[in-house]
Amino acid sequence: MDGWTFKLGEGLDLALELDAVSADTAVFMPLVDGDGLADTVDGDLFGTRLVLINHVFLDHALRGHGGVGRYLTGLAIPRLDSAAACVALHASPFELRKRYSNRDVPVDEWEAGAMALGKLWQSLGFKHHSGHLYVLDPSTLALDEAVDELKYRLMQN
């Protein structure tokens, strides 16, 4: 897993900060307003940092085992930054680019992949924000409950 963290409330324009890093971080601009999170980001948001997940990779040998990847991801998220007010991601089926040798992926295939990823992230407690943006309020129990359910299911197999 890789990504970025940004300090909230530092007096910096977070939209400019996001844009300055890369096009990958610029897609998160709808989540910020000034030096904080936008009013459209739901939750209690008690922390002091915005955590952005860029990519999550799972070895092909671990795929197709009933949620092992989601379980491992769910365990990792709380460890990314204990001061996270919000964890966000942009559901992007980046592996499709490999299939197309980094050429443009057909829009309908990209959208279908992004929708499937969105459902996967929602199963871990993320909520749809806008477009392909999903957010998680780490102060809720949604992620813990999802991880517990996955653990139980995996133990049954």
PDB file of N, CA and C in Angstrom, residues 62-124:
ATOM      1  N   LEU A  62      -2.230 -14.545  -3.579  1.00  0.00           N
ATOM      2  CA  LEU A  62      -3.145 -14.366  -2.449  1.00  0.00           C
ATOM      3  C   LEU A  62      -4.559 -13.984  -2.871  1.00  0.00           C
ATOM      4  N   ARG A  63      -4.755 -13.763  -4.144  1.00  0.00           N
ATOM      5  CA  ARG A  63      -6.077 -13.353  -4.631  1.00  0.00           C
ATOM      6  C   ARG A  63      -7.000 -14.553  -4.772  1.00  0.00           C
ATOM      7  N   GLY A  64      -8.283 -14.270  -4.653  1.00  0.00           N
ATOM      8  CA  GLY A  64      -9.276 -15.319  -4.843  1.00  0.00           C
ATOM      9  C   GLY A  64      -9.422 -16.276  -3.676  1.00  0.00           C
ATOM     10  N   HIS A  65      -9.047 -15.820  -2.485  1.00  0.00           N
ATOM     11  CA  HIS A  65      -9.144 -16.670  -1.299  1.00  0.00           C
ATOM     12  C   HIS A  65     -10.191 -16.151  -0.315  1.00  0.00           C
ATOM     13  N   GLY A  66     -11.262 -15.615  -0.815  1.00  0.00           N
ATOM     14  CA  GLY A  66     -12.379 -15.245   0.035  1.00  0.00           C
ATOM     15  C   GLY A  66     -12.221 -14.004   0.872  1.00  0.00           C
ATOM     16  N   GLY A  67     -11.393 -13.073   0.468  1.00  0.00           N
ATOM     17  CA  GLY A  67     -11.282 -11.809   1.187  1.00  0.00           C
ATOM     18  C   GLY A  67      -9.987 -11.607   1.933  1.00  0.00           C
ATOM     19  N   VAL A  68      -8.972 -12.408   1.668  1.00  0.00           N
ATOM     20  CA  VAL A  68      -7.680 -12.249   2.340  1.00  0.00           C
ATOM     21  C   VAL A  68      -7.128 -10.843   2.109  1.00  0.00           C
ATOM     22  N   GLY A  69      -7.208 -10.352   0.883  1.00  0.00           N
ATOM     23  CA  GLY A  69      -6.690  -9.023   0.575  1.00  0.00           C
ATOM     24  C   GLY A  69      -7.422  -7.930   1.323  1.00  0.00           C
ATOM     25  N   ARG A  70      -8.743  -8.029   1.371  1.00  0.00           N
ATOM     26  CA  ARG A  70      -9.517  -7.026   2.113  1.00  0.00           C
ATOM     27  C   ARG A  70      -9.204  -7.106   3.602  1.00  0.00           C
ATOM     28  N   TYR A  71      -9.057  -8.312   4.112  1.00  0.00           N
ATOM     29  CA  TYR A  71      -8.731  -8.480   5.527  1.00  0.00           C
ATOM     30  C   TYR A  71      -7.383  -7.838   5.856  1.00  0.00           C
ATOM     31  N   LEU A  72      -6.368  -8.130   5.059  1.00  0.00           N
ATOM     32  CA  LEU A  72      -5.045  -7.556   5.299  1.00  0.00           C
ATOM     33  C   LEU A  72      -5.061  -6.037   5.160  1.00  0.00           C
ATOM     34  N   THR A  73      -5.783  -5.543   4.170  1.00  0.00           N
ATOM     35  CA  THR A  73      -5.911  -4.101   3.983  1.00  0.00           C
ATOM     36  C   THR A  73      -6.613  -3.473   5.176  1.00  0.00           C
ATOM     37  N   GLY A  74      -7.677  -4.117   5.637  1.00  0.00           N
ATOM     38  CA  GLY A  74      -8.409  -3.611   6.797  1.00  0.00           C
ATOM     39  C   GLY A  74      -7.556  -3.567   8.054  1.00  0.00           C
ATOM     40  N   LEU A  75      -6.661  -4.538   8.210  1.00  0.00           N
ATOM     41  CA  LEU A  75      -5.742  -4.518   9.347  1.00  0.00           C
ATOM     42  C   LEU A  75      -4.722  -3.393   9.219  1.00  0.00           C
ATOM     43  N   ALA A  76      -4.294  -3.104   7.993  1.00  0.00           N
ATOM     44  CA  ALA A  76      -3.243  -2.111   7.765  1.00  0.00           C
ATOM     45  C   ALA A  76      -3.738  -0.668   7.915  1.00  0.00           C
ATOM     46  N   ILE A  77      -4.959  -0.391   7.524  1.00  0.00           N
ATOM     47  CA  ILE A  77      -5.444   0.997   7.486  1.00  0.00           C
ATOM     48  C   ILE A  77      -5.294   1.733   8.815  1.00  0.00           C
ATOM     49  N   PRO A  78      -5.685   1.163   9.953  1.00  0.00           N
ATOM     50  CA  PRO A  78      -5.528   1.915  11.213  1.00  0.00           C
ATOM     51  C   PRO A  78      -4.070   2.180  11.578  1.00  0.00           C
ATOM     52  N   ARG A  79      -3.166   1.438  10.992  1.00  0.00           N
ATOM     53  CA  ARG A  79      -1.755   1.593  11.300  1.00  0.00           C
ATOM     54  C   ARG A  79      -1.061   2.613  10.388  1.00  0.00           C
ATOM     55  N   LEU A  80      -1.779   3.138   9.413  1.00  0.00           N
ATOM     56  CA  LEU A  80      -1.190   4.110   8.501  1.00  0.00           C
ATOM     57  C   LEU A  80      -0.841   5.400   9.219  1.00  0.00           C
ATOM     58  N   ASP A  81      -1.740   5.875  10.068  1.00  0.00           N
ATOM     59  CA  ASP A  81      -1.515   7.118  10.796  1.00  0.00           C
ATOM     60  C   ASP A  81      -2.528   7.178  11.933  1.00  0.00           C
ATOM     61  N   SER A  82      -2.056   7.085  13.150  1.00  0.00           N
ATOM     62  CA  SER A  82      -2.962   7.068  14.307  1.00  0.00           C
ATOM     63  C   SER A  82      -3.674   8.406  14.498  1.00  0.00           C
ATOM     64  N   ALA A  83      -3.214   9.463  13.844  1.00  0.00           N
ATOM     65  CA  ALA A  83      -3.836  10.782  13.972  1.00  0.00           C
ATOM     66  C   ALA A  83      -4.760  11.104  12.797  1.00  0.00           C
ATOM     67  N   ALA A  84      -5.154  10.087  12.037  1.00  0.00           N
ATOM     68  CA  ALA A  84      -5.992  10.333  10.858  1.00  0.00           C
ATOM     69  C   ALA A  84      -7.388  10.795  11.246  1.00  0.00           C
ATOM     70  N   ALA A  85      -7.803  11.914  10.678  1.00  0.00           N
ATOM     71  CA  ALA A  85      -9.180  12.376  10.807  1.00  0.00           C
ATOM     72  C   ALA A  85     -10.028  11.739   9.724  1.00  0.00           C
ATOM     73  N   CYS A  86      -9.393  11.443   8.610  1.00  0.00           N
ATOM     74  CA  CYS A  86     -10.085  10.913   7.449  1.00  0.00           C
ATOM     75  C   CYS A  86      -9.089  10.104   6.623  1.00  0.00           C
ATOM     76  N   VAL A  87      -9.539   8.944   6.160  1.00  0.00           N
ATOM     77  CA  VAL A  87      -8.760   8.139   5.221  1.00  0.00           C
ATOM     78  C   VAL A  87      -9.558   8.145   3.931  1.00  0.00           C
ATOM     79  N   ALA A  88      -8.921   8.476   2.830  1.00  0.00           N
ATOM     80  CA  ALA A  88      -9.635   8.591   1.557  1.00  0.00           C
ATOM     81  C   ALA A  88      -8.873   7.877   0.448  1.00  0.00           C
ATOM     82  N   LEU A  89      -9.614   7.526  -0.573  1.00  0.00           N
ATOM     83  CA  LEU A  89      -9.009   6.898  -1.746  1.00  0.00           C
ATOM     84  C   LEU A  89      -9.840   7.235  -2.965  1.00  0.00           C
ATOM     85  N   HIS A  90      -9.217   7.073  -4.097  1.00  0.00           N
ATOM     86  CA  HIS A  90      -9.866   7.255  -5.387  1.00  0.00           C
ATOM     87  C   HIS A  90      -9.856   5.883  -6.044  1.00  0.00           C
ATOM     88  N   ALA A  91     -11.023   5.272  -6.170  1.00  0.00           N
ATOM     89  CA  ALA A  91     -11.118   3.920  -6.726  1.00  0.00           C
ATOM     90  C   ALA A  91     -10.708   3.940  -8.200  1.00  0.00           C
ATOM     91  N   SER A  92      -9.514   3.461  -8.456  1.00  0.00           N
ATOM     92  CA  SER A  92      -8.957   3.461  -9.807  1.00  0.00           C
ATOM     93  C   SER A  92      -8.426   2.071 -10.128  1.00  0.00           C
ATOM     94  N   PRO A  93      -8.979   1.424 -11.125  1.00  0.00           N
ATOM     95  CA  PRO A  93      -8.510   0.085 -11.492  1.00  0.00           C
ATOM     96  C   PRO A  93      -7.207   0.149 -12.289  1.00  0.00           C
ATOM     97  N   PHE A  94      -6.129   0.579 -11.611  1.00  0.00           N
ATOM     98  CA  PHE A  94      -4.854   0.835 -12.282  1.00  0.00           C
ATOM     99  C   PHE A  94      -4.281  -0.402 -12.960  1.00  0.00           C
ATOM    100  N   GLU A  95      -4.658  -1.577 -12.511  1.00  0.00           N
ATOM    101  CA  GLU A  95      -4.118  -2.789 -13.136  1.00  0.00           C
ATOM    102  C   GLU A  95      -4.618  -2.978 -14.567  1.00  0.00           C
ATOM    103  N   LEU A  96      -5.708  -2.318 -14.906  1.00  0.00           N
ATOM    104  CA  LEU A  96      -6.183  -2.387 -16.295  1.00  0.00           C
ATOM    105  C   LEU A  96      -5.155  -1.796 -17.252  1.00  0.00           C
ATOM    106  N   ARG A  97      -4.394  -0.833 -16.775  1.00  0.00           N
ATOM    107  CA  ARG A  97      -3.369  -0.216 -17.641  1.00  0.00           C
ATOM    108  C   ARG A  97      -2.333  -1.235 -18.072  1.00  0.00           C
ATOM    109  N   LYS A  98      -2.015  -2.191 -17.195  1.00  0.00           N
ATOM    110  CA  LYS A  98      -1.061  -3.239 -17.559  1.00  0.00           C
ATOM    111  C   LYS A  98      -1.619  -4.082 -18.703  1.00  0.00           C
ATOM    112  N   ARG A  99      -2.890  -4.415 -18.601  1.00  0.00           N
ATOM    113  CA  ARG A  99      -3.527  -5.227 -19.635  1.00  0.00           C
ATOM    114  C   ARG A  99      -3.500  -4.518 -20.989  1.00  0.00           C
ATOM    115  N   TYR A 100      -3.572  -3.201 -20.953  1.00  0.00           N
ATOM    116  CA  TYR A 100      -3.572  -2.408 -22.185  1.00  0.00           C
ATOM    117  C   TYR A 100      -2.199  -1.805 -22.465  1.00  0.00           C
ATOM    118  N   SER A 101      -1.172  -2.322 -21.839  1.00  0.00           N
ATOM    119  CA  SER A 101       0.213  -1.856 -22.040  1.00  0.00           C
ATOM    120  C   SER A 101       0.325  -0.336 -21.894  1.00  0.00           C
ATOM    121  N   ASN A 102      -0.314   0.194 -20.852  1.00  0.00           N
ATOM    122  CA  ASN A 102      -0.307   1.627 -20.526  1.00  0.00           C
ATOM    123  C   ASN A 102      -0.977   2.505 -21.579  1.00  0.00           C
ATOM    124  N   ARG A 103      -1.699   1.895 -22.513  1.00  0.00           N
ATOM    125  CA  ARG A 103      -2.527   2.683 -23.441  1.00  0.00           C
ATOM    126  C   ARG A 103      -3.828   3.030 -22.731  1.00  0.00           C
ATOM    127  N   ASP A 104      -4.615   3.880 -23.353  1.00  0.00           N
ATOM    128  CA  ASP A 104      -5.894   4.257 -22.752  1.00  0.00           C
ATOM    129  C   ASP A 104      -6.809   3.045 -22.636  1.00  0.00           C
ATOM    130  N   VAL A 105      -7.357   2.871 -21.450  1.00  0.00           N
ATOM    131  CA  VAL A 105      -8.323   1.813 -21.186  1.00  0.00           C
ATOM    132  C   VAL A 105      -9.682   2.318 -21.668  1.00  0.00           C
ATOM    133  N   PRO A 106     -10.464   1.480 -22.359  1.00  0.00           N
ATOM    134  CA  PRO A 106     -11.804   1.926 -22.767  1.00  0.00           C
ATOM    135  C   PRO A 106     -12.606   2.434 -21.567  1.00  0.00           C
ATOM    136  N   VAL A 107     -13.294   3.539 -21.750  1.00  0.00           N
ATOM    137  CA  VAL A 107     -13.993   4.207 -20.653  1.00  0.00           C
ATOM    138  C   VAL A 107     -14.970   3.261 -19.955  1.00  0.00           C
ATOM    139  N   ASP A 108     -15.737   2.490 -20.711  1.00  0.00           N
ATOM    140  CA  ASP A 108     -16.721   1.609 -20.079  1.00  0.00           C
ATOM    141  C   ASP A 108     -16.054   0.549 -19.206  1.00  0.00           C
ATOM    142  N   GLU A 109     -14.921   0.037 -19.633  1.00  0.00           N
ATOM    143  CA  GLU A 109     -14.197  -0.952 -18.843  1.00  0.00           C
ATOM    144  C   GLU A 109     -13.598  -0.306 -17.594  1.00  0.00           C
ATOM    145  N   TRP A 110     -13.048   0.905 -17.735  1.00  0.00           N
ATOM    146  CA  TRP A 110     -12.503   1.629 -16.590  1.00  0.00           C
ATOM    147  C   TRP A 110     -13.592   1.903 -15.559  1.00  0.00           C
ATOM    148  N   GLU A 111     -14.745   2.382 -16.026  1.00  0.00           N
ATOM    149  CA  GLU A 111     -15.854   2.699 -15.118  1.00  0.00           C
ATOM    150  C   GLU A 111     -16.361   1.452 -14.398  1.00  0.00           C
ATOM    151  N   ALA A 112     -16.470   0.345 -15.114  1.00  0.00           N
ATOM    152  CA  ALA A 112     -16.917  -0.908 -14.489  1.00  0.00           C
ATOM    153  C   ALA A 112     -15.916  -1.346 -13.419  1.00  0.00           C
ATOM    154  N   GLY A 113     -14.634  -1.223 -13.714  1.00  0.00           N
ATOM    155  CA  GLY A 113     -13.608  -1.569 -12.735  1.00  0.00           C
ATOM    156  C   GLY A 113     -13.644  -0.658 -11.518  1.00  0.00           C
ATOM    157  N   ALA A 114     -13.840   0.630 -11.751  1.00  0.00           N
ATOM    158  CA  ALA A 114     -13.904   1.588 -10.648  1.00  0.00           C
ATOM    159  C   ALA A 114     -15.131   1.334  -9.774  1.00  0.00           C
ATOM    160  N   MET A 115     -16.245   0.999 -10.390  1.00  0.00           N
ATOM    161  CA  MET A 115     -17.459   0.688  -9.621  1.00  0.00           C
ATOM    162  C   MET A 115     -17.258  -0.562  -8.765  1.00  0.00           C
ATOM    163  N   ALA A 116     -16.627  -1.585  -9.332  1.00  0.00           N
ATOM    164  CA  ALA A 116     -16.358  -2.811  -8.580  1.00  0.00           C
ATOM    165  C   ALA A 116     -15.431  -2.524  -7.398  1.00  0.00           C
ATOM    166  N   LEU A 117     -14.408  -1.707  -7.627  1.00  0.00           N
ATOM    167  CA  LEU A 117     -13.504  -1.337  -6.532  1.00  0.00           C
ATOM    168  C   LEU A 117     -14.241  -0.523  -5.463  1.00  0.00           C
ATOM    169  N   GLY A 118     -15.131   0.347  -5.897  1.00  0.00           N
ATOM    170  CA  GLY A 118     -15.912   1.135  -4.942  1.00  0.00           C
ATOM    171  C   GLY A 118     -16.714   0.241  -4.013  1.00  0.00           C
ATOM    172  N   LYS A 119     -17.335  -0.782  -4.557  1.00  0.00           N
ATOM    173  CA  LYS A 119     -18.102  -1.729  -3.726  1.00  0.00           C
ATOM    174  C   LYS A 119     -17.184  -2.460  -2.753  1.00  0.00           C
ATOM    175  N   LEU A 120     -16.002  -2.824  -3.226  1.00  0.00           N
ATOM    176  CA  LEU A 120     -15.033  -3.489  -2.351  1.00  0.00           C
ATOM    177  C   LEU A 120     -14.680  -2.580  -1.177  1.00  0.00           C
ATOM    178  N   TRP A 121     -14.364  -1.310  -1.461  1.00  0.00           N
ATOM    179  CA  TRP A 121     -14.001  -0.380  -0.395  1.00  0.00           C
ATOM    180  C   TRP A 121     -15.175  -0.110   0.541  1.00  0.00           C
ATOM    181  N   GLN A 122     -16.376  -0.054   0.000  1.00  0.00           N
ATOM    182  CA  GLN A 122     -17.543   0.137   0.855  1.00  0.00           C
ATOM    183  C   GLN A 122     -17.717  -1.043   1.805  1.00  0.00           C
ATOM    184  N   SER A 123     -17.315  -2.235   1.375  1.00  0.00           N
ATOM    185  CA  SER A 123     -17.428  -3.407   2.253  1.00  0.00           C
ATOM    186  C   SER A 123     -16.467  -3.303   3.445  1.00  0.00           C
ATOM    187  N   LEU A 124     -15.505  -2.383   3.387  1.00  0.00           N
ATOM    188  CA  LEU A 124     -14.592  -2.137   4.504  1.00  0.00           C
ATOM    189  C   LEU A 124     -15.004  -0.917   5.336  1.00  0.00           C
TER     190      LEU A 124
END
